[in-house]
CSV table of C-alpha atoms in Angstrom, one decimal:
chain,number,residue,atom,x,y,z
A,500,MET,CA,21.9,-64.9,-14.6
A,501,SER,CA,24.2,-62.0,-15.3
A,502,ILE,CA,22.8,-59.3,-13.0
A,503,LYS,CA,23.6,-59.2,-9.4
A,504,LEU,CA,22.1,-56.6,-7.0
A,505,TYR,CA,23.7,-56.0,-3.6
A,506,GLU,CA,21.0,-54.9,-1.2
A,507,LEU,CA,21.0,-54.0,2.3
A,508,CYS,CA,19.4,-56.8,4.7
A,509,SER,CA,18.7,-56.9,8.5
A,510,ALA,CA,19.5,-60.0,10.6
A,511,ASP,CA,17.0,-61.9,8.3
A,512,PRO,CA,18.6,-61.9,4.6
A,513,ALA,CA,14.9,-61.9,3.3
A,514,HIS,CA,14.2,-58.5,4.9
A,515,LEU,CA,15.2,-55.9,2.3
A,516,PHE,CA,14.5,-52.4,3.8
A,517,SER,CA,16.7,-49.9,2.3
A,518,PRO,CA,14.9,-47.1,0.5
A,519,HIS,CA,17.8,-46.7,-1.9
A,520,CYS,CA,17.9,-50.4,-2.8
A,521,TRP,CA,14.1,-50.4,-3.3
A,522,LYS,CA,14.7,-47.7,-6.1
A,523,THR,CA,16.9,-50.2,-7.9
A,524,ARG,CA,14.8,-53.3,-7.2
A,525,MET,CA,11.8,-51.4,-8.8
A,526,SER,CA,13.8,-50.2,-11.5
A,527,LEU,CA,14.9,-53.7,-12.5
A,528,ALA,CA,11.4,-55.0,-12.3
A,529,HIS,CA,10.3,-51.9,-14.4
A,530,LYS,CA,12.9,-53.1,-16.9
A,531,GLY,CA,11.8,-56.7,-16.7
A,532,LEU,CA,15.3,-57.9,-15.9
A,533,ASP,CA,15.9,-60.9,-13.8
A,534,PHE,CA,18.6,-60.6,-11.1
A,535,GLU,CA,20.2,-62.4,-8.3
A,536,THR,CA,20.1,-60.6,-4.7
A,537,VAL,CA,23.1,-60.5,-2.7
A,538,ALA,CA,21.7,-59.6,0.8
A,539,THR,CA,24.3,-57.4,2.4
A,540,PRO,CA,24.1,-56.2,6.1
A,541,PHE,CA,25.5,-52.8,7.2
A,542,THR,CA,28.9,-54.3,8.1
A,543,GLY,CA,29.1,-56.2,4.9
A,544,ILE,CA,28.9,-53.2,2.6
A,545,ALA,CA,32.6,-52.2,2.7
A,546,GLY,CA,33.5,-55.8,1.3
A,547,VAL,CA,31.0,-55.8,-1.7
A,548,GLU,CA,32.6,-56.5,-5.0
A,549,GLY,CA,36.0,-56.4,-3.2
A,550,GLY,CA,35.2,-52.8,-2.0
A,551,PRO,CA,35.5,-49.8,-1.7
A,552,ALA,CA,31.7,-49.4,-1.8
A,553,ARG,CA,30.4,-47.1,0.9
A,554,ARG,CA,26.8,-47.8,0.2
A,555,VAL,CA,24.5,-50.2,-1.4
A,556,PRO,CA,22.7,-50.7,-4.0
A,557,VAL,CA,25.7,-51.8,-6.0
A,558,LEU,CA,24.7,-53.5,-9.2
A,559,ARG,CA,27.0,-55.9,-11.3
A,560,ASP,CA,26.0,-56.6,-14.9
A,561,GLY,CA,28.6,-58.8,-16.4
A,562,GLU,CA,31.9,-57.0,-16.2
A,563,THR,CA,30.2,-53.6,-15.1
A,564,VAL,CA,29.8,-52.6,-11.6
A,565,ILE,CA,27.7,-49.4,-10.7
A,566,GLU,CA,26.9,-47.8,-7.4
A,567,GLU,CA,24.0,-45.5,-6.6
A,568,SER,CA,20.5,-45.9,-7.7
A,569,LEU,CA,20.2,-43.1,-10.2
A,570,GLU,CA,23.5,-44.1,-11.9
A,571,ILE,CA,22.1,-47.5,-12.1
A,572,ALA,CA,19.0,-46.4,-13.6
A,573,LYS,CA,20.8,-44.3,-16.2
A,574,TYR,CA,23.0,-47.4,-16.9
A,575,LEU,CA,20.0,-49.5,-17.4
A,576,ASP,CA,18.2,-47.0,-19.8
A,577,ALA,CA,21.4,-46.7,-21.8
A,578,ASN,CA,22.1,-50.5,-21.9
A,579,TYR,CA,18.4,-51.8,-22.2
A,580,PRO,CA,17.1,-49.2,-24.5
A,581,ASP,CA,14.2,-51.8,-25.8
A,582,ALA,CA,12.7,-52.2,-22.3
A,583,PRO,CA,10.6,-49.3,-20.7
A,584,SER,CA,12.6,-46.1,-20.1
A,585,LEU,CA,13.0,-45.2,-16.4
A,586,LEU,CA,13.9,-41.5,-17.0
A,587,LYS,CA,12.2,-40.8,-20.3
A,588,GLY,CA,14.6,-38.3,-21.9
A,589,GLU,CA,17.0,-35.7,-20.7
A,590,GLY,CA,14.4,-33.5,-18.9
A,591,GLY,CA,13.2,-36.6,-17.0
A,592,ALA,CA,16.8,-37.4,-15.8
A,593,ALA,CA,17.6,-33.8,-14.9
A,594,LEU,CA,14.5,-33.3,-12.9
A,595,THR,CA,14.8,-36.5,-11.0
A,596,GLU,CA,17.8,-35.0,-9.2
A,597,LEU,CA,15.5,-32.4,-7.5
A,598,VAL,CA,13.0,-35.2,-6.7
A,599,ILE,CA,15.9,-37.0,-5.1
A,600,THR,CA,17.0,-34.2,-2.9
A,601,TRP,CA,13.4,-33.2,-2.2
A,602,SER,CA,12.7,-36.9,-0.8
A,603,GLN,CA,15.7,-37.2,1.1
A,604,THR,CA,15.5,-33.8,2.8
A,605,GLN,CA,11.6,-33.9,3.4
A,606,VAL,CA,10.4,-37.4,3.3
A,607,HIS,CA,13.2,-39.5,4.7
A,608,PRO,CA,13.5,-37.5,8.0
A,609,ALA,CA,9.7,-38.1,8.4
A,610,VAL,CA,10.2,-41.7,7.9
A,611,VAL,CA,13.1,-42.1,10.3
A,612,LYS,CA,11.1,-40.4,13.1
A,613,LEU,CA,8.5,-43.2,12.7
A,614,CYS,CA,10.8,-46.3,12.6
A,615,LEU,CA,14.4,-45.8,13.9
A,616,MET,CA,14.1,-48.3,16.7
A,617,ASP,CA,12.3,-50.7,14.7
A,618,ILE,CA,15.1,-50.7,12.1
A,619,PHE,CA,17.7,-51.0,15.0
A,620,ASN,CA,15.8,-53.8,16.6
A,621,ALA,CA,15.8,-55.9,13.3
A,622,LEU,CA,19.5,-55.6,12.7
A,623,ALA,CA,22.0,-58.3,13.6
A,624,PRO,CA,24.3,-57.6,16.7
A,625,GLU,CA,27.4,-56.4,14.9
A,626,ASP,CA,25.2,-54.1,12.5
A,627,GLN,CA,23.6,-52.7,15.6
A,628,VAL,CA,26.8,-51.4,16.8
A,629,PHE,CA,27.6,-49.8,13.3
A,630,PHE,CA,24.1,-48.4,13.0
A,631,ARG,CA,24.1,-46.9,16.8
A,632,ALA,CA,27.5,-45.4,16.2
A,633,THR,CA,27.0,-43.8,12.9
A,634,ARG,CA,23.3,-42.6,13.7
A,635,GLU,CA,24.0,-41.4,17.1
A,636,LYS,CA,27.0,-39.3,15.7
A,637,ALA,CA,24.8,-37.8,13.0
A,638,PHE,CA,21.7,-37.1,15.5
A,639,GLY,CA,24.1,-35.9,18.4
A,640,LYS,CA,21.9,-38.1,20.8
A,641,THR,CA,21.3,-41.8,21.6
A,642,LEU,CA,18.9,-43.6,19.4
A,643,GLU,CA,16.5,-43.9,22.3
A,644,GLU,CA,16.5,-40.2,23.0
A,645,PHE,CA,16.0,-39.5,19.3
A,646,GLN,CA,13.0,-41.8,19.1
A,647,ALA,CA,11.5,-40.7,22.4
A,648,GLN,CA,10.9,-37.2,20.9
A,649,PHE,CA,8.4,-38.6,18.3
A,650,ASP,CA,5.2,-40.5,18.5
A,651,GLN,CA,5.6,-43.5,16.2
A,652,ASN,CA,1.8,-43.8,15.7
A,653,ASP,CA,1.5,-40.0,14.5
A,654,ASN,CA,2.4,-40.0,10.9
A,655,SER,CA,1.1,-36.5,10.3
A,656,GLY,CA,4.7,-35.4,9.4
A,657,LEU,CA,4.9,-37.8,7.0
A,658,VAL,CA,1.6,-37.0,5.4
A,659,ALA,CA,2.6,-33.2,5.5
A,660,SER,CA,6.0,-34.1,3.8
A,661,LEU,CA,4.1,-35.8,0.8
A,662,LEU,CA,1.8,-32.9,0.1
A,663,PRO,CA,3.3,-32.0,-3.2
A,664,VAL,CA,2.8,-35.6,-4.4
A,665,GLU,CA,-1.0,-35.7,-3.1
A,666,LEU,CA,-1.6,-32.6,-5.2
A,667,MET,CA,0.3,-33.8,-8.1
A,668,LEU,CA,-1.9,-36.9,-8.0
A,669,LYS,CA,-4.8,-34.8,-9.0
A,670,LYS,CA,-3.2,-34.3,-12.3
A,671,GLN,CA,-1.8,-37.7,-13.2
A,672,PRO,CA,-1.4,-41.2,-11.6
A,673,PHE,CA,2.3,-41.3,-11.5
A,674,ILE,CA,5.0,-38.8,-11.0
A,675,GLY,CA,6.2,-40.0,-14.3
A,676,GLY,CA,2.8,-39.4,-15.8
A,677,ASP,CA,0.6,-42.0,-17.1
A,678,THR,CA,3.0,-44.6,-16.1
A,679,PRO,CA,5.7,-44.8,-13.2
A,680,LEU,CA,9.3,-43.8,-13.8
A,681,PHE,CA,12.4,-43.8,-11.7
A,682,ALA,CA,11.2,-40.7,-9.8
A,683,ASP,CA,8.1,-42.7,-8.6
A,684,TYR,CA,10.6,-45.4,-7.2
A,685,VAL,CA,12.5,-42.5,-5.3
A,686,VAL,CA,9.5,-41.7,-3.3
A,687,PHE,CA,8.2,-45.3,-3.2
A,688,GLY,CA,11.6,-46.3,-1.8
A,689,ALA,CA,10.9,-44.0,1.1
A,690,LEU,CA,7.4,-45.6,2.0
A,691,GLN,CA,8.6,-49.1,1.5
A,692,TRP,CA,11.2,-48.3,4.0
A,693,LEU,CA,8.7,-47.8,6.5
A,694,ARG,CA,6.3,-50.4,5.5
A,695,THR,CA,9.0,-53.1,5.7
A,696,SER,CA,10.4,-51.9,9.0
A,697,ALA,CA,7.4,-51.0,11.1
A,698,PRO,CA,4.1,-52.8,11.6
A,699,ARG,CA,2.0,-49.6,11.2
A,700,ASP,CA,-0.1,-47.9,8.4
A,701,VAL,CA,2.3,-45.9,6.1
A,702,MET,CA,-0.4,-43.5,4.8
A,703,PRO,CA,-4.0,-42.6,5.6
A,704,LYS,CA,-6.0,-45.0,3.6
A,705,ASP,CA,-8.1,-42.3,1.9
A,706,SER,CA,-5.1,-40.4,0.5
A,707,ALA,CA,-4.2,-40.2,-3.1
A,708,VAL,CA,-0.6,-41.0,-2.0
A,709,ALA,CA,-1.9,-44.3,-0.4
A,710,GLY,CA,-3.6,-45.2,-3.6
A,711,TRP,CA,-0.5,-44.5,-5.5
A,712,PHE,CA,1.7,-46.6,-3.2
A,713,GLU,CA,-0.8,-49.5,-3.4
A,714,ARG,CA,-0.6,-49.4,-7.2
A,715,LEU,CA,3.1,-49.5,-7.2
A,716,LEU,CA,3.0,-52.4,-4.7
A,717,ASP,CA,1.0,-54.4,-7.1
A,718,MET,CA,2.9,-53.8,-10.2
A,719,TYR,CA,5.4,-56.3,-11.7
A,720,ASP,CA,3.6,-59.2,-10.3
A,721,GLY,CA,3.7,-57.5,-6.8
A,722,ALA,CA,7.5,-57.1,-6.8
A,723,GLY,CA,7.1,-54.7,-3.8
A,724,ARG,CA,4.5,-56.4,-1.9
A,725,ARG,CA,6.2,-59.8,-1.7
A,726,VAL,CA,8.4,-58.5,1.0
A,727,PRO,CA,6.4,-58.8,4.2
A,728,ALA,CA,5.1,-55.4,5.6
A,729,ALA,CA,6.2,-55.8,9.3
A,730,TYR,CA,9.5,-57.1,10.2
A,731,ALA,CA,9.8,-55.1,13.4
A,732,ALA,CA,11.0,-57.1,16.5
B,582,MET,CA,3.7,-9.1,-33.6
B,583,SER,CA,1.5,-12.2,-33.3
B,584,ILE,CA,2.1,-13.1,-29.5
B,585,LYS,CA,0.3,-11.4,-26.7
B,586,LEU,CA,0.9,-12.1,-22.9
B,587,TYR,CA,-1.5,-11.1,-20.3
B,588,GLU,CA,0.4,-10.5,-17.2
B,589,LEU,CA,-0.5,-9.4,-13.7
B,590,CYS,CA,0.5,-5.8,-12.7
B,591,SER,CA,0.2,-3.5,-9.7
B,592,ALA,CA,-0.8,0.1,-10.0
B,593,ASP,CA,2.2,0.6,-12.2
B,594,PRO,CA,1.9,-1.3,-15.3
B,595,ALA,CA,5.5,-1.9,-15.6
B,596,HIS,CA,5.5,-3.6,-12.3
B,597,LEU,CA,5.1,-7.3,-13.2
B,598,PHE,CA,5.3,-9.4,-10.1
B,599,SER,CA,3.2,-12.6,-10.4
B,600,PRO,CA,5.1,-15.8,-10.1
B,601,HIS,CA,3.1,-17.6,-12.5
B,602,CYS,CA,3.5,-14.8,-15.2
B,603,TRP,CA,7.2,-14.9,-14.7
B,604,LYS,CA,7.1,-18.6,-15.6
B,605,THR,CA,5.7,-17.6,-18.9
B,606,ARG,CA,7.8,-14.4,-19.4
B,607,MET,CA,10.9,-16.6,-19.0
B,608,SER,CA,9.5,-19.5,-21.2
B,609,LEU,CA,9.1,-16.9,-24.1
B,610,ALA,CA,12.4,-15.5,-23.5
B,611,HIS,CA,13.9,-19.2,-23.5
B,612,LYS,CA,12.2,-19.7,-27.0
B,613,GLY,CA,13.4,-16.5,-28.1
B,614,LEU,CA,9.8,-15.4,-29.1
B,615,ASP,CA,8.9,-11.7,-29.1
B,616,PHE,CA,5.7,-10.9,-27.5
B,617,GLU,CA,3.5,-7.9,-26.5
B,618,THR,CA,2.7,-7.5,-22.8
B,619,VAL,CA,-0.9,-6.5,-21.7
B,620,ALA,CA,-0.4,-5.5,-18.2
B,621,THR,CA,-3.4,-6.8,-16.3
B,622,PRO,CA,-4.4,-5.8,-12.7
B,623,PHE,CA,-6.4,-8.3,-10.6
B,624,THR,CA,-9.7,-6.6,-11.4
B,625,GLY,CA,-8.8,-6.9,-15.0
B,626,ILE,CA,-8.4,-10.6,-15.2
B,627,ALA,CA,-12.0,-11.5,-15.6
B,628,GLY,CA,-12.2,-9.4,-18.9
B,629,VAL,CA,-9.1,-10.9,-20.5
B,630,GLU,CA,-9.9,-11.9,-24.1
B,631,GLY,CA,-13.5,-11.6,-23.3
B,632,GLY,CA,-13.4,-13.9,-20.3
B,633,PRO,CA,-13.9,-16.3,-18.4
B,634,ALA,CA,-10.3,-16.4,-17.6
B,635,ARG,CA,-9.7,-16.6,-13.8
B,636,ARG,CA,-6.2,-16.1,-13.6
B,637,VAL,CA,-3.2,-15.0,-15.7
B,638,PRO,CA,-0.9,-15.6,-17.6
B,639,VAL,CA,-3.0,-15.9,-20.6
B,640,LEU,CA,-1.4,-16.3,-24.0
B,641,ARG,CA,-2.7,-15.4,-27.4
B,642,ASP,CA,-0.7,-16.6,-30.4
B,643,GLY,CA,-2.7,-15.8,-33.5
B,644,GLU,CA,-6.0,-17.5,-33.2
B,645,THR,CA,-4.9,-19.6,-30.2
B,646,VAL,CA,-5.6,-18.7,-26.6
B,647,ILE,CA,-4.1,-20.6,-23.8
B,648,GLU,CA,-4.3,-20.3,-19.9
B,649,GLU,CA,-1.8,-21.5,-17.2
B,650,SER,CA,1.8,-21.4,-17.6
B,651,LEU,CA,2.5,-25.2,-17.8
B,652,GLU,CA,-0.1,-25.6,-20.6
B,653,ILE,CA,1.6,-22.6,-22.3
B,654,ALA,CA,5.0,-24.1,-22.1
B,655,LYS,CA,3.6,-27.5,-23.7
B,656,TYR,CA,2.0,-25.3,-26.4
B,657,LEU,CA,5.3,-23.6,-27.1
B,658,ASP,CA,7.1,-26.8,-27.3
B,659,ALA,CA,4.8,-28.2,-29.6
B,660,ASN,CA,4.5,-25.2,-31.8
B,661,TYR,CA,7.9,-23.9,-31.8
B,662,PRO,CA,9.9,-27.2,-32.0
B,663,ASP,CA,13.0,-25.7,-33.5
B,664,ALA,CA,13.6,-23.4,-30.5
B,665,PRO,CA,15.2,-24.9,-27.3
B,666,SER,CA,12.8,-27.2,-25.6
B,667,LEU,CA,11.2,-26.2,-22.4
B,668,LEU,CA,10.3,-29.6,-21.1
B,669,LYS,CA,12.8,-31.8,-22.9
B,670,GLY,CA,10.7,-35.0,-23.3
B,671,GLU,CA,7.9,-36.8,-21.7
B,672,GLY,CA,9.7,-37.4,-18.4
B,673,GLY,CA,10.6,-33.8,-18.1
B,674,ALA,CA,6.9,-32.8,-18.6
B,675,ALA,CA,5.7,-35.2,-16.2
B,676,LEU,CA,8.1,-34.5,-13.5
B,677,THR,CA,7.4,-30.8,-13.8
B,678,GLU,CA,4.0,-31.4,-12.2
B,679,LEU,CA,5.6,-32.3,-9.1
B,680,VAL,CA,8.2,-29.5,-9.1
B,681,ILE,CA,5.0,-27.3,-9.5
B,682,THR,CA,3.1,-28.6,-6.6
B,683,TRP,CA,6.3,-28.7,-4.4
B,684,SER,CA,7.2,-25.0,-5.2
B,685,GLN,CA,3.5,-24.0,-4.7
B,686,THR,CA,3.1,-25.8,-1.4
B,687,GLN,CA,6.7,-25.2,0.2
B,688,VAL,CA,8.2,-22.1,-1.5
B,689,HIS,CA,5.3,-19.9,-2.2
B,690,PRO,CA,4.0,-19.7,1.4
B,691,ALA,CA,7.6,-18.8,2.6
B,692,VAL,CA,7.5,-15.8,-0.1
B,693,VAL,CA,4.1,-14.7,1.1
B,694,LYS,CA,5.2,-14.3,4.6
B,695,LEU,CA,8.1,-12.0,3.4
B,696,CYS,CA,6.0,-9.7,1.2
B,697,LEU,CA,2.2,-9.8,1.6
B,698,MET,CA,1.8,-6.3,2.7
B,699,ASP,CA,4.4,-5.1,0.1
B,700,ILE,CA,2.3,-6.6,-2.6
B,701,PHE,CA,-0.9,-5.1,-1.1
B,702,ASN,CA,0.7,-1.6,-0.8
B,703,ALA,CA,1.7,-1.6,-4.4
B,704,LEU,CA,-1.8,-2.4,-5.9
B,705,ALA,CA,-4.5,0.2,-7.2
B,706,PRO,CA,-7.3,0.9,-4.8
B,707,GLU,CA,-9.9,-1.3,-6.6
B,708,ASP,CA,-7.3,-4.0,-6.6
B,709,GLN,CA,-6.5,-3.7,-3.0
B,710,VAL,CA,-10.3,-4.3,-2.3
B,711,PHE,CA,-10.1,-7.5,-4.3
B,712,PHE,CA,-6.9,-8.7,-2.9
B,713,ARG,CA,-7.9,-8.1,0.7
B,714,ALA,CA,-11.2,-9.9,0.4
B,715,THR,CA,-9.8,-13.0,-1.3
B,716,ARG,CA,-6.6,-13.3,1.0
B,717,GLU,CA,-8.5,-12.5,4.1
B,718,LYS,CA,-11.0,-15.1,3.3
B,719,ALA,CA,-8.1,-17.7,2.5
B,720,PHE,CA,-6.1,-16.7,5.7
B,721,GLY,CA,-9.1,-16.5,8.0
B,722,LYS,CA,-7.5,-13.3,9.2
B,723,THR,CA,-6.7,-9.7,8.3
B,724,LEU,CA,-3.8,-9.0,5.9
B,725,GLU,CA,-2.1,-7.0,8.8
B,726,GLU,CA,-2.7,-9.8,11.4
B,727,PHE,CA,-1.2,-12.3,9.0
B,728,GLN,CA,1.9,-10.1,8.1
B,729,ALA,CA,2.4,-9.5,11.9
B,730,GLN,CA,3.1,-13.0,12.5
B,731,PHE,CA,6.3,-12.8,10.5
B,732,ASP,CA,9.6,-11.1,10.6
B,733,GLN,CA,9.9,-9.7,6.8
B,734,ASN,CA,13.6,-9.5,7.3
B,735,ASP,CA,14.0,-13.2,8.6
B,736,ASN,CA,14.2,-15.2,5.3
B,737,SER,CA,15.2,-18.5,7.0
B,738,GLY,CA,12.0,-20.2,6.1
B,739,LEU,CA,12.5,-19.5,2.6
B,740,VAL,CA,16.1,-20.7,2.7
B,741,ALA,CA,14.8,-24.0,4.4
B,742,SER,CA,12.0,-24.4,1.8
B,743,LEU,CA,14.8,-24.4,-1.0
B,744,LEU,CA,17.0,-26.8,0.7
B,745,PRO,CA,16.2,-29.4,-2.1
B,746,VAL,CA,17.3,-26.9,-4.6
B,747,GLU,CA,20.3,-26.1,-2.7
B,748,LEU,CA,21.5,-29.7,-2.5
B,749,MET,CA,20.6,-30.4,-6.2
B,750,LEU,CA,22.8,-27.6,-7.2
B,751,LYS,CA,25.8,-29.6,-6.1
B,752,LYS,CA,25.0,-31.9,-9.0
B,753,GLN,CA,24.1,-29.8,-11.9
B,754,PRO,CA,23.8,-26.0,-12.6
B,755,PHE,CA,20.1,-26.0,-13.3
B,756,ILE,CA,17.0,-28.0,-12.3
B,757,GLY,CA,17.1,-28.8,-16.0
B,758,GLY,CA,20.6,-30.0,-15.9
B,759,ASP,CA,23.2,-28.1,-17.9
B,760,THR,CA,20.7,-25.5,-19.1
B,761,PRO,CA,17.6,-24.4,-17.4
B,762,LEU,CA,14.1,-25.7,-18.4
B,763,PHE,CA,10.6,-24.7,-17.5
B,764,ALA,CA,11.2,-26.3,-14.2
B,765,ASP,CA,13.7,-23.8,-13.3
B,766,TYR,CA,11.4,-21.0,-14.2
B,767,VAL,CA,8.7,-22.5,-11.7
B,768,VAL,CA,11.0,-21.8,-8.7
B,769,PHE,CA,12.6,-18.7,-10.4
B,770,GLY,CA,9.2,-17.2,-10.7
B,771,ALA,CA,8.6,-17.6,-6.9
B,772,LEU,CA,12.0,-15.8,-6.1
B,773,GLN,CA,11.3,-13.1,-8.7
B,774,TRP,CA,7.7,-12.5,-7.0
B,775,LEU,CA,9.6,-11.6,-3.8
B,776,ARG,CA,12.5,-9.6,-5.6
B,777,THR,CA,10.1,-7.4,-7.7
B,778,SER,CA,7.7,-6.9,-4.5
B,779,ALA,CA,10.0,-6.2,-1.5
B,780,PRO,CA,13.2,-4.2,-1.2
B,781,ARG,CA,15.1,-7.0,0.6
B,782,ASP,CA,17.6,-9.7,-0.2
B,783,VAL,CA,15.9,-12.9,-1.5
B,784,MET,CA,18.5,-15.3,-0.5
B,785,PRO,CA,21.8,-15.5,1.4
B,786,LYS,CA,24.5,-14.3,-1.2
B,787,ASP,CA,26.8,-17.2,-0.6
B,788,SER,CA,24.1,-19.8,-1.1
B,789,ALA,CA,24.1,-22.0,-4.3
B,790,VAL,CA,20.3,-21.0,-4.8
B,791,ALA,CA,21.4,-17.3,-4.9
B,792,GLY,CA,24.0,-17.9,-7.5
B,793,TRP,CA,21.6,-20.0,-9.5
B,794,PHE,CA,18.9,-17.0,-9.4
B,795,GLU,CA,21.6,-14.5,-10.5
B,796,ARG,CA,22.5,-16.7,-13.4
B,797,LEU,CA,18.9,-16.7,-14.5
B,798,LEU,CA,18.5,-13.1,-14.0
B,799,ASP,CA,21.3,-12.6,-16.3
B,800,MET,CA,20.1,-14.9,-19.0
B,801,TYR,CA,18.3,-13.8,-22.3
B,802,ASP,CA,19.7,-10.3,-22.2
B,803,GLY,CA,18.9,-9.9,-18.5
B,804,ALA,CA,15.0,-10.3,-19.3
B,805,GLY,CA,14.4,-11.2,-15.6
B,806,ARG,CA,16.7,-8.3,-14.3
B,807,ARG,CA,15.0,-5.5,-16.3
B,808,VAL,CA,12.0,-5.4,-13.9
B,809,PRO,CA,13.4,-3.2,-10.9
B,810,ALA,CA,14.1,-5.1,-7.7
B,811,ALA,CA,12.1,-3.0,-5.2
B,812,TYR,CA,8.7,-1.8,-6.1
B,813,ALA,CA,7.4,-1.8,-2.4
B,814,ALA,CA,5.7,1.3,-1.3
C-alpha cells in the first residue's frame, strides 16, 4: 500500500477526531484510494516524516509528501485524474478557499464551545499538557474558564453558523452540487470533529444540515460512520 | 443592441443600487457584452416584460428572458462561451450557491443596518410606500425603529461579517482565484449597495477587503465606479 496518512489521534489511536484530517480521510474515500493510517498524537506531529510538519494531515504517496488538506486534494486531483474530481475545475478550487475561511471562522469556533473539555479529556497526559498550553495562550484563559462560558448542550450557535448551508441545501443536495466535493468535506470535518468528540447530537434532526451530514456519513461504505460517535471521557 | 437589463433604481433613474442587479451588471462587463439598461423602480418590477417578475435583475437577450442573477450568469456562460467564464466549471457553479446564501445571510443584514433609511429616502413616493410596507412587515417594526437600533457610522458588524473574505484574500487576490468570477460579484454587489446608497466609507481603508473592492471598482473601465458613491438624500 503506497499511501500513508498521518492523522491526529487522542489517547486511543482509533479515535480520529481532527476536522482537518477528516477532510483528507473523506478525500481519499472519494477517490477510492486505499491508505494506511498513522495515528499521530499532538506531541507526535513534530516528528512526522522526520519533521518539520507543524500540523496534520500529512500524506505520503510514494516519494511525495504533502501537508494541508486542500493541497492534498489538489495533489490527488492532479495525480488521480481518473477518479472522481474533488474540486471540479478551477472555479471549484478557487471558491473552496472561501469555504475554508468561512468554516474556520464561523463553524469551528461554534464547535469548540461545545466540546473543548471533551477533547482535552480524551487526550494522553503529555498531549493534555501541549493542548492546555497552546489553547490557554490562544484563549487568554484556562480551558475550564473557557468552557464554563458555554452550555455544552446548547448547539444554537452551531446551528446559526450553518444557516448558509441550511439555505443552500434547498437548492442542491451537496455543496458540490449533485454529488459532494472537497468543499463538503471541509464542513463535514467540523461536524465530525464534534460527533467524534462529544456524546451529543450534532444538529437538530429535522434540519437539512443534519440530513446532509447523515448522507455523508453513509457514503463510501460508511467511512465516516465507522469511527464511533462518542469518545468523551 | 440585443441585450436589455432591467435594473432597480430609486427616484433617479441613474441611481442603480440593487446588490442583485450589480451582480448581473458586473457579469455583463466581465463578458464584455454591451447592454441597454431599463431603470426599474420597485413598483415597476411587476410590469417588467409583461410580468410576472417578482424581482430584478431580468435580462432579455433576443427572444430569451431570464430572471435571477445566478441563472443569468449560467445563461451567459452557456451562450457566450468565448468570453471569460463567470463560473469556471461545475465546481465553481455549485460552490457559488453557498457563497450566495452566505452573503445573503451574513453580509446583507450588516449592510441593511447601515443604510436602510438612506435607501428609503432616495426612493420615489410610490416606491417608498411599497418599501415601507414590505420591510416593516419583514422587520416587525417601523423603518425608523429598525434604523434607530444601529449606529450608521459603526461598520464593525459589516467588517466582522466579511472576515472569511479578509482571510481568503491572504491566499489569492479574488474569490475566483487570480481573476474575479461571479462569486466575487455576489459579495461586490453587497458592498456596492452600501456605496451607492450611503455617503460613508464602506470598509476600513487598510483592510484586504477594501483593496479587493477598489480593484473591482476599477475593472472594466471603472464600470462599478461610474455610479456615484453617495446618493443619500
